Amino acid sequence: MQTKTETLIEQIATATKPSIAQLVEVLAGEDHRPLWQKADQIRKRYCGNEVHLRGIIEFSNFCRCDCLYCGLQRQNKALPRYRMEPDEIVAIAKDAYEVGYKTIVLQSGEDPYYTKEMISYIIRKIKELGEIAITLSIGEREYQEYAQWKKAGADRYLLKHETADSHLYQRLHPHSSLEKRIECLRWLKSLGYQTGSGFMMGLPGQSLETIAQDLLLLKELDVEMAGIGPFIPHPHTPLGKEAATTNSSLLTLKAVALARIMLKRTHLPTTTALEVATNTNAFCAGANVIMRKVEPLAYRQLYEIYPQSFDQEKTLAQERKAVEEYIRSFGRTVSTSKGDAITIDQQKYEEAD
Ligand code: SAM
């Protein structure tokens, strides 16, 4: 006989649109085992046992935005700023490709220094390296820019909605609006990008209802990727004095599991913020993707979204080997493909189940 929690999770898994009350009940609940089990079962069935590795190049920490939580925000005068030139970015992508990365994520603050043409050049040069996917994560830009970068060969775009509560969004992002963010996400989808969104957990002013709305927004946007990670206070930001919510890591795991249960085949990374906050990962809760920084250590230290400590510099090959061993230590396999969005036609696992 099913327990009350198992019945509720089953209802969420089969609903076209679960209710806020159902999602809040799971987020607030203490019976976690059925949640991890269902998320893991759905992950296996729709995504298989593979973990996809992405190499991320954080190529500029200049940012024109005022996000109250982010260490890159333009008011943070304590942060030394850097920018890589296009050929340097391409050279790092080449090194990453040679040690096995088949997806390169190009991320930066919102930095208008990089024109439409410069980003197109970088994309074209990286695509010339071989069988490689490019994910852009460079914020809100014009429709024409997104369109040109898609033509130049970009495959995917990550733009987290951060929070689905429009009032909270406005407080945290005085320079923009949730409406604008969602408009960009819809443009990206319409242009044929594999589109990623996501949100932070433990933001001051966030409630369980907000998190339920975050999950429903991911479903409504029909995203191919979703990043969910804990908010980590940065001392040189307006939210620097906020206490990190102690349960935000457990809540993050619950939200990842619910995202897997609701979205089924969406790629879900175990976010770096979760690893930094708790030294744990979300592979038990439905995650199937992991990202690793591939730029030199000196840049990693300056891409300080939140405080983070780093190991001594190793070669990219050593780091790649370590992350592969880490993945295998959980009984999972390392994907050898580019790890594109999983489509319904690829549903080989479902029949095999
Ligand atoms: N500029 C791009 C954009 O706006 O999408 C990409 C860079 S932005 C720094 C990348 C992500 O970092 C954001 O989407 C946000 O969720 C995350 N982030 C920033 N500050 C954070 C903090 N203090 N704790 C956790 N995550 C944070």
Coordinates of C-alpha atoms and ligand atoms in Angstrom, one line a residue:
M1 CA 0.0 0.0 0.0
Q2 CA 1.2 3.5 -0.9
T3 CA 2.0 6.0 1.8
K4 CA 0.4 9.5 1.7
T5 CA 3.7 11.0 0.4
E6 CA 4.1 8.3 -2.3
T7 CA 0.5 9.0 -3.5
L8 CA 1.1 12.7 -3.6
I9 CA 4.4 12.3 -5.6
E10 CA 2.6 10.0 -8.0
Q11 CA -0.1 12.6 -8.6
I12 CA 2.6 15.3 -9.2
A13 CA 4.4 12.9 -11.7
T14 CA 1.2 12.4 -13.7
A15 CA -0.4 15.8 -13.5
T16 CA -0.2 18.2 -16.5
K17 CA 0.0 21.0 -14.0
P18 CA 0.4 20.1 -10.3
S19 CA -1.1 22.6 -7.8
I20 CA 1.0 25.0 -5.7
A21 CA -0.5 23.3 -2.6
Q22 CA 0.8 19.8 -3.8
L23 CA 4.3 21.1 -4.5
V24 CA 4.5 23.0 -1.2
E25 CA 3.4 19.9 0.7
V26 CA 6.3 18.0 -0.7
L27 CA 8.8 20.8 -0.2
A28 CA 7.7 21.1 3.5
G29 CA 7.5 17.4 4.1
E30 CA 10.0 15.3 6.0
D31 CA 9.5 11.9 4.3
H32 CA 12.2 12.3 1.7
R33 CA 12.9 8.7 0.7
P34 CA 9.9 8.4 -1.8
L35 CA 11.0 11.8 -3.4
W36 CA 14.6 10.6 -4.1
Q37 CA 13.3 7.2 -5.2
K38 CA 10.8 8.6 -7.7
A39 CA 13.3 11.2 -9.1
D40 CA 15.9 8.6 -9.5
Q41 CA 13.5 6.2 -11.2
I42 CA 12.3 8.9 -13.7
R43 CA 15.9 10.0 -14.3
K44 CA 16.9 6.4 -15.2
R45 CA 13.9 5.9 -17.4
Y46 CA 14.1 9.2 -19.4
C47 CA 17.8 10.0 -19.3
G48 CA 19.6 6.8 -18.7
N49 CA 22.6 6.3 -16.5
E50 CA 24.9 8.8 -18.3
V51 CA 26.2 12.0 -16.8
H52 CA 27.0 14.8 -19.3
L53 CA 30.1 16.9 -18.6
R54 CA 30.2 20.5 -19.6
G55 CA 33.3 22.6 -19.7
I56 CA 32.6 26.2 -18.7
I57 CA 34.7 29.2 -19.7
E58 CA 34.0 32.3 -17.6
F59 CA 35.5 34.8 -20.0
S60 CA 34.6 38.1 -18.4
N61 CA 33.7 39.3 -15.0
F62 CA 32.6 42.7 -16.1
C63 CA 28.9 43.2 -15.6
R64 CA 26.5 46.1 -16.2
C65 CA 23.9 44.7 -13.8
D66 CA 23.0 45.4 -10.2
C67 CA 21.8 42.0 -9.0
L68 CA 21.7 42.4 -5.2
Y69 CA 23.1 38.9 -4.6
C70 CA 25.9 38.6 -7.1
G71 CA 29.6 39.3 -6.5
L72 CA 30.0 40.4 -10.2
Q73 CA 27.5 43.2 -9.9
R74 CA 28.9 46.5 -11.1
Q75 CA 28.8 48.3 -7.7
N76 CA 31.4 45.8 -6.3
K77 CA 34.5 47.9 -6.6
A78 CA 36.6 45.4 -4.6
L79 CA 36.7 42.9 -7.4
P80 CA 39.5 43.2 -9.9
R81 CA 37.9 42.8 -13.4
Y82 CA 39.2 40.8 -16.3
R83 CA 38.2 40.2 -19.9
M84 CA 39.6 37.5 -22.3
E85 CA 40.2 38.3 -25.9
P86 CA 38.3 36.2 -28.5
D87 CA 41.3 34.1 -29.5
E88 CA 42.2 33.4 -25.9
I89 CA 38.7 32.0 -25.4
V90 CA 39.0 29.8 -28.5
A91 CA 42.4 28.5 -27.3
I92 CA 40.9 27.5 -23.9
A93 CA 38.0 25.8 -25.7
K94 CA 40.5 23.9 -27.9
D95 CA 42.3 22.6 -24.7
A96 CA 39.0 21.6 -23.2
Y97 CA 37.9 19.8 -26.3
E98 CA 41.2 17.9 -26.5
V99 CA 40.7 16.4 -23.0
G100 CA 37.2 15.3 -23.9
Y101 CA 34.7 18.1 -23.3
K102 CA 32.0 18.1 -26.0
T103 CA 30.1 21.0 -24.7
I104 CA 31.6 24.4 -24.0
V105 CA 29.6 26.8 -21.9
L106 CA 30.6 30.4 -22.6
Q107 CA 29.6 32.5 -19.6
S108 CA 30.2 36.1 -18.5
G109 CA 28.7 39.0 -16.6
E110 CA 26.5 41.1 -18.9
D111 CA 29.4 42.7 -20.7
P112 CA 28.5 44.8 -23.8
Y113 CA 32.3 45.0 -24.7
Y114 CA 31.6 41.8 -26.6
T115 CA 29.7 42.8 -29.7
K116 CA 27.4 40.7 -31.8
E117 CA 30.3 40.1 -34.3
M118 CA 32.8 39.2 -31.6
I119 CA 30.6 36.6 -30.1
S120 CA 29.8 35.2 -33.6
Y121 CA 33.5 35.0 -34.3
I122 CA 34.1 33.0 -31.1
I123 CA 31.3 30.7 -31.9
R124 CA 32.4 30.0 -35.4
K125 CA 36.0 29.4 -34.3
I126 CA 35.0 26.9 -31.6
K127 CA 32.7 25.1 -34.0
E128 CA 35.6 24.6 -36.3
L129 CA 37.3 22.5 -33.6
G130 CA 35.0 19.5 -34.3
E131 CA 32.0 17.7 -32.9
I132 CA 31.2 20.2 -30.2
A133 CA 28.2 22.0 -28.7
I134 CA 28.2 25.6 -27.6
T135 CA 26.0 26.9 -24.8
L136 CA 25.9 30.7 -24.3
S137 CA 25.2 32.2 -20.9
I138 CA 25.8 35.9 -21.3
G139 CA 22.5 37.4 -20.1
E140 CA 19.9 39.6 -21.7
R141 CA 20.7 40.8 -25.2
E142 CA 18.8 41.9 -28.3
Y143 CA 16.7 39.5 -30.3
Q144 CA 18.9 40.2 -33.4
E145 CA 22.0 39.2 -31.4
Y146 CA 20.4 35.9 -30.2
A147 CA 19.4 35.3 -33.9
Q148 CA 22.8 35.9 -35.3
W149 CA 24.6 33.7 -32.7
K150 CA 22.2 30.9 -33.5
K151 CA 23.1 31.2 -37.2
A152 CA 26.8 31.3 -36.3
G153 CA 26.3 27.9 -34.7
A154 CA 25.4 28.3 -31.0
D155 CA 23.3 25.4 -29.8
R156 CA 22.1 26.3 -26.4
Y157 CA 21.4 29.3 -24.1
L158 CA 21.2 29.4 -20.3
L159 CA 19.3 32.3 -18.7
K160 CA 18.0 31.6 -15.3
H161 CA 14.7 33.3 -14.3
E162 CA 16.2 33.4 -10.8
T163 CA 12.8 33.8 -9.1
A164 CA 9.3 33.6 -10.4
D165 CA 8.0 36.1 -7.9
S166 CA 7.9 39.3 -9.9
H167 CA 8.0 41.6 -6.8
L168 CA 11.0 39.8 -5.4
Y169 CA 12.6 39.8 -8.9
Q170 CA 12.3 43.5 -9.1
R171 CA 13.8 44.0 -5.6
L172 CA 16.8 41.8 -6.5
H173 CA 17.2 43.2 -10.1
P174 CA 16.6 46.9 -10.1
H175 CA 17.9 47.2 -13.6
S176 CA 15.4 44.8 -15.3
S177 CA 12.2 42.8 -14.8
L178 CA 10.9 39.3 -14.7
E179 CA 8.8 40.1 -17.7
K180 CA 11.9 41.1 -19.7
R181 CA 13.7 37.9 -18.6
I182 CA 10.8 35.7 -19.7
E183 CA 10.6 37.5 -23.0
C184 CA 14.3 36.7 -23.7
L185 CA 13.6 33.0 -22.8
R186 CA 10.7 32.9 -25.2
W187 CA 12.8 34.5 -28.0
L188 CA 15.6 31.9 -27.4
K189 CA 13.1 29.1 -27.6
S190 CA 11.5 30.5 -30.8
L191 CA 15.0 30.8 -32.4
G192 CA 15.6 27.1 -31.8
Y193 CA 18.1 27.2 -29.0
Q194 CA 18.0 24.4 -26.5
T195 CA 17.0 26.7 -23.7
G196 CA 17.9 26.6 -20.0
S197 CA 16.4 28.4 -17.1
G198 CA 16.5 27.9 -13.3
F199 CA 16.4 29.7 -10.0
M200 CA 18.1 30.1 -6.6
M201 CA 17.0 28.6 -3.4
G202 CA 17.1 30.5 0.0
L203 CA 16.8 34.0 -1.3
P204 CA 15.6 36.4 1.4
G205 CA 11.9 37.0 0.9
Q206 CA 11.4 33.6 -0.9
S207 CA 8.7 31.3 0.3
L208 CA 7.8 27.7 -0.5
E209 CA 4.9 29.0 -2.6
T210 CA 7.5 31.0 -4.7
I211 CA 9.6 27.8 -5.2
A212 CA 6.4 26.0 -6.3
Q213 CA 5.9 28.8 -8.8
D214 CA 9.5 28.5 -9.9
L215 CA 9.0 24.9 -10.7
L216 CA 5.7 25.6 -12.6
L217 CA 7.4 28.3 -14.6
L218 CA 10.1 25.8 -15.7
K219 CA 7.3 23.5 -16.9
E220 CA 5.4 26.3 -18.6
L221 CA 8.6 27.5 -20.4
D222 CA 9.2 23.8 -21.4
V223 CA 12.9 24.3 -20.9
E224 CA 15.5 21.7 -22.0
M225 CA 17.9 22.5 -19.1
A226 CA 17.3 23.8 -15.6
G227 CA 19.8 24.9 -13.0
I228 CA 18.7 25.0 -9.4
G229 CA 21.2 26.0 -6.7
P230 CA 21.4 27.5 -3.3
F231 CA 21.9 31.3 -2.8
I232 CA 25.3 31.9 -1.2
P233 CA 25.8 35.4 0.3
H234 CA 28.7 37.4 -1.0
P235 CA 30.1 39.9 1.5
H236 CA 30.6 42.7 -1.0
T237 CA 27.0 42.8 -2.1
P238 CA 23.8 44.3 -0.6
L239 CA 22.7 40.8 0.5
G240 CA 26.2 40.0 2.0
K241 CA 24.9 40.2 5.5
E242 CA 22.0 37.7 4.9
A243 CA 22.5 34.5 6.8
A244 CA 22.7 31.6 4.3
T245 CA 19.5 29.7 5.0
T246 CA 20.5 26.5 6.7
N247 CA 18.0 24.3 5.0
S248 CA 18.5 25.8 1.5
S249 CA 20.7 22.8 0.4
L250 CA 18.1 20.2 1.4
L251 CA 15.4 22.4 -0.2
T252 CA 17.6 22.5 -3.4
L253 CA 17.7 18.8 -3.5
K254 CA 14.0 18.6 -3.1
A255 CA 13.4 21.1 -5.8
V256 CA 15.8 19.3 -8.2
A257 CA 13.9 16.0 -7.5
L258 CA 10.5 17.7 -8.1
A259 CA 11.9 19.2 -11.3
R260 CA 12.9 15.7 -12.5
I261 CA 9.5 14.3 -11.5
M262 CA 7.6 17.1 -13.3
L263 CA 9.9 17.8 -16.4
K264 CA 11.1 14.2 -17.0
R265 CA 13.7 14.5 -19.7
T266 CA 15.1 18.0 -19.0
H267 CA 18.9 18.1 -18.4
L268 CA 19.4 18.9 -14.7
P269 CA 22.9 19.8 -13.5
T270 CA 24.2 19.3 -10.0
T271 CA 25.0 22.9 -9.5
T272 CA 28.4 24.2 -8.4
A273 CA 26.7 26.3 -5.8
L274 CA 25.3 23.1 -4.2
E275 CA 28.8 21.5 -4.2
V276 CA 30.3 24.7 -2.7
A277 CA 27.6 25.1 0.0
T278 CA 27.5 21.5 1.1
N279 CA 30.2 19.4 -0.5
T280 CA 27.4 17.2 -1.9
N281 CA 25.7 16.7 -5.2
A282 CA 22.3 16.2 -6.6
F283 CA 22.9 12.9 -8.5
C284 CA 20.7 11.1 -6.0
A285 CA 17.9 13.6 -6.7
G286 CA 17.6 13.3 -10.4
A287 CA 20.6 15.3 -11.7
N288 CA 22.3 14.1 -14.9
V289 CA 24.8 16.9 -15.7
I290 CA 27.9 18.4 -14.2
M291 CA 29.9 21.5 -15.2
R292 CA 33.6 22.1 -14.6
K293 CA 35.5 25.3 -15.0
V294 CA 38.1 25.0 -17.7
E295 CA 39.8 28.5 -17.7
P296 CA 43.1 29.0 -15.9
L297 CA 42.9 29.3 -12.1
A298 CA 43.8 33.0 -12.0
Y299 CA 40.5 33.7 -13.8
R300 CA 38.5 31.2 -11.8
Q301 CA 39.4 33.1 -8.6
L302 CA 38.2 36.4 -10.1
Y303 CA 34.9 35.0 -11.4
E304 CA 33.6 35.4 -7.8
I305 CA 29.8 35.2 -8.0
Y306 CA 30.0 33.9 -4.3
P307 CA 33.0 33.1 -2.1
Q308 CA 34.6 29.9 -3.1
S309 CA 37.9 28.2 -2.4
F310 CA 39.9 26.4 -5.1
D311 CA 42.3 23.4 -5.1
Q312 CA 45.8 23.9 -6.4
E313 CA 46.1 24.2 -10.1
K314 CA 46.1 20.9 -12.0
T315 CA 46.1 20.2 -15.7
L316 CA 42.8 20.1 -17.5
A317 CA 43.5 16.4 -18.2
Q318 CA 44.0 15.7 -14.5
E319 CA 40.8 17.6 -13.7
R320 CA 38.8 15.8 -16.3
K321 CA 40.1 12.4 -15.0
A322 CA 39.1 13.4 -11.5
V323 CA 35.6 14.4 -12.4
E324 CA 35.1 11.2 -14.5
E325 CA 36.2 9.1 -11.5
Y326 CA 33.8 11.1 -9.3
I327 CA 30.9 10.3 -11.6
R328 CA 31.8 6.6 -11.7
S329 CA 32.0 6.5 -7.9
F330 CA 28.2 6.9 -7.9
G331 CA 27.7 4.0 -10.3
R332 CA 27.0 6.4 -13.2
T333 CA 28.7 6.4 -16.6
V334 CA 30.4 9.3 -18.4
S335 CA 28.6 10.4 -21.6
T336 CA 30.7 10.4 -24.7
S337 CA 28.1 12.4 -26.7
K338 CA 27.5 16.1 -26.9
G339 CA 24.5 15.6 -24.6
D340 CA 21.9 17.5 -26.6
A341 CA 18.4 17.9 -25.3
I342 CA 16.7 14.5 -25.0
T343 CA 13.8 14.3 -27.4
I344 CA 10.8 12.0 -27.3
D345 CA 12.1 9.9 -30.2
Q346 CA 15.2 9.1 -28.2
Q347 CA 13.0 7.5 -25.5
K348 CA 14.8 4.2 -25.8
Y349 CA 15.1 3.9 -22.0
E350 CA 11.4 4.0 -21.5
E351 CA 10.7 0.9 -23.5
A352 CA 13.6 -0.9 -22.0
D353 CA 12.3 -0.2 -18.5
Ligands
SAM1 N1 25.2 37.2 -16.9 C1 24.6 35.9 -17.1 C2 23.2 35.9 -16.7 O1 22.7 36.9 -16.1 O2 22.5 34.9 -16.9 C3 25.4 34.7 -16.5 C4 26.2 35.0 -15.4 S1 25.4 35.0 -13.8 C5 26.7 35.5 -12.8 C6 25.2 33.2 -13.5 C7 24.4 32.8 -12.4 O3 25.0 32.9 -11.1 C8 23.1 33.5 -12.2 O4 22.1 33.0 -13.0 C9 22.7 33.3 -10.7 O5 21.7 32.3 -10.5 C10 24.1 32.8 -10.1 N2 24.5 33.5 -8.9 C11 24.9 34.8 -8.8 N3 25.2 35.1 -7.6 C12 24.9 34.1 -6.8 C13 25.0 33.8 -5.4 N4 25.3 34.8 -4.5 N5 24.6 32.6 -4.9 C14 24.3 31.6 -5.8 N6 24.2 31.8 -7.2 C15 24.5 33.0 -7.6

